Amino acid sequence: MPDKGFNPELDLFRKCYQYTEDLEAREGGYYLIFRPLESGQNPVVTLEGREMINLASNNYLGLTSHPRVVEAAKEALDRYGTGCSGSRWLNGNMLIHEELESLLAEFLGKEAAIVFSTGYQTNLGAISCLVGRNDVIFTDKLDHASIIDGARMSLGRLIRFRHNDMDHLEGLLKREQDKGKLIVVDGVFSMEGDLADLPGLVDLARRYQARIFLDDAHGLGVTGPGGRGTAAHFGLAEEVDLIMGTFSKSLACIGGFVAGDARPVSWIKHRSRSQMFSAALPPVLTATARAALETVIREPELVDRLWTNARKLKEGLIALGFDTGGSQTPIVPVILGNEPLMLATTINLAQAGVFVNPVRPPAVPQGREMLRLSLMANHTGEHIDQALAALGEAGRNLGIIS
Ligand code: PMP
């Protein structure tokens, strides 16, 4: 550590100079994050010059390389240049943002939508401006980190309920009868790939006068009729007060939004700090998200293909003897339960030409270390067969399956 004459006890950089986890992992050959891909997010990716089957992407519908989507992005670049250079409150708002908002609202059967620059900022801004000092926010234990961060930024109190446990939630709601209440859940849980118990939540919300905010980042373009999401899957789009989503999964770029009744959306638009104090989503990304959404509407067979692939992979994994948890979607976990095994499996698969996401705490609870596999609409049956063969081999080598 460079000596600047600080009292080491008070130097908040001391921990940084003492932090060596990443160096040790690199040295040991198990640094499996921040891996620099040399290709796009396609069914086959290139890493260090080698082609690998990609079972790690959130590009569920494969739209990052869809000709219509790419063409729309190019056109927007030519027409508008690269950025908005300001908040939407001031100079950064564009007609194309508002057109995308109308399309999103219509797609989800809501009155209005408001677009943010990332999904993370959407949760941060929307949740924190809704939940006031006398309010309580109830979150599922497996909710995404951005929901928790949004809750922490709010003035209200955060209460977490056991994953999808409606009895537990009811007990907690009962104790807060005199408070404003917001229940926030992932529609599709991002690591386990299971669905929120929306019918149960809607029932509780009605009985205990709570509002529901659904983070459908992994449901949009995936679940429900034509990819209309988890609320539509349960026929509860009207009952869910706000539906949040991102463009970083099925919609092929980055950005986020919340859709709902016009007045709550207007409140979020005019009160969320991550909207106010951050620059607008660049037009090229706005055009990309719009073209991607138009493609979901025009080519619903992409959603069907994604599900066919997901079923094939999941059935194959179960036949091999892997634990795929409670997955109900194209997110398929392979539960391994400890970090050394998770790392060894990831390395083994990489050697066999399969790229997977190893997931450890804090993204999952301790003991739930897993590979988070995910499918794309444009994976071929052959890709999945090859990946299953590699998974079977790795699983047997490492004693995970027999
Ligand atoms: N919510 C969920 C459930 C997510 O999985 C993610 C991204 N991993 C986000 C919100 C944040 O979205 P973004 O990556 O677009 O910022």
Coordinates of N, CA, C and O in Angstrom, one line a residue, residues 25 64 75 91 93 109 123 131 167 171 183 202 220 222 235 242-243 254 258 273 277 304 314 376 397:
A25 N -7.9 -16.0 -7.0 CA -8.8 -16.8 -7.9 C -8.1 -16.9 -9.3 O -8.1 -18.0 -9.9
T64 N -30.8 -10.0 -29.8 CA -29.7 -9.0 -30.0 C -29.1 -9.1 -31.4 O -28.4 -8.2 -31.8
E75 N -30.5 2.4 -37.9 CA -31.3 3.6 -38.4 C -31.3 4.7 -37.3 O -31.1 5.9 -37.6
N91 N -33.5 18.4 -21.3 CA -33.3 18.3 -22.8 C -33.4 16.9 -23.3 O -33.4 16.7 -24.5
N93 N -35.5 14.3 -23.2 CA -36.7 13.5 -23.5 C -37.0 13.5 -25.0 O -36.8 14.6 -25.7
G109 N -51.3 -4.3 -21.3 CA -52.7 -4.0 -20.9 C -52.8 -3.0 -19.8 O -53.7 -3.1 -18.9
N123 N -36.0 0.0 -10.5 CA -36.4 -0.4 -9.2 C -36.0 0.6 -8.1 O -36.8 0.9 -7.2
V131 N -42.7 4.3 -1.5 CA -42.8 3.9 -0.1 C -42.3 5.0 0.8 O -41.1 5.4 0.8
D167 N -48.4 -18.0 3.8 CA -48.8 -18.0 5.2 C -47.9 -17.0 6.0 O -48.3 -16.2 6.8
G171 N -49.1 -13.5 7.9 CA -48.7 -13.2 9.3 C -48.1 -11.8 9.4 O -48.4 -11.1 10.4
I183 N -46.2 -4.8 -1.8 CA -45.6 -6.1 -1.9 C -44.8 -6.1 -3.2 O -45.4 -5.8 -4.3
V202 N -52.2 -11.8 -4.9 CA -53.3 -10.9 -5.2 C -54.4 -11.0 -4.1 O -55.0 -10.1 -3.7
L220 N -41.0 -10.9 -19.0 CA -41.3 -10.2 -20.2 C -40.7 -10.9 -21.4 O -39.5 -11.2 -21.5
V222 N -41.2 -13.9 -22.2 CA -40.9 -15.3 -21.8 C -42.2 -16.0 -21.4 O -42.6 -17.0 -21.9
G235 N -53.4 -14.5 -15.7 CA -54.7 -13.8 -16.0 C -54.9 -12.7 -15.0 O -56.1 -12.4 -14.7
L242 N -48.5 -2.5 -10.5 CA -47.4 -2.0 -11.3 C -46.6 -3.2 -11.8 O -46.3 -4.1 -11.1
I243 N -46.3 -3.1 -13.1 CA -45.4 -4.2 -13.7 C -44.2 -3.5 -14.2 O -44.2 -2.6 -15.0
I254 N -30.5 -2.6 -23.1 CA -30.6 -2.3 -21.7 C -31.5 -1.1 -21.5 O -31.7 -0.3 -22.4
V258 N -41.6 0.9 -15.9 CA -42.8 0.5 -15.0 C -44.0 0.8 -15.8 O -44.2 1.9 -16.3
R273 N -36.0 9.7 -8.2 CA -34.7 10.4 -8.4 C -33.8 9.8 -9.5 O -33.0 10.5 -10.1
F277 N -32.3 12.5 -12.0 CA -30.9 12.9 -11.9 C -30.0 11.9 -12.7 O -28.9 11.8 -12.4
D304 N -42.4 -19.6 -28.3 CA -42.7 -21.1 -28.3 C -41.4 -21.8 -28.4 O -41.1 -22.8 -27.8
K314 N -34.3 -29.1 -19.7 CA -34.7 -29.5 -18.3 C -35.0 -31.0 -18.2 O -34.5 -31.7 -17.3
M376 N -32.1 -20.0 -25.1 CA -32.4 -18.9 -26.0 C -33.3 -19.6 -27.1 O -33.2 -20.8 -27.4
N397 N -17.9 -37.2 -13.8 CA -16.5 -37.0 -13.4 C -16.4 -36.5 -11.9 O -15.5 -36.9 -11.2

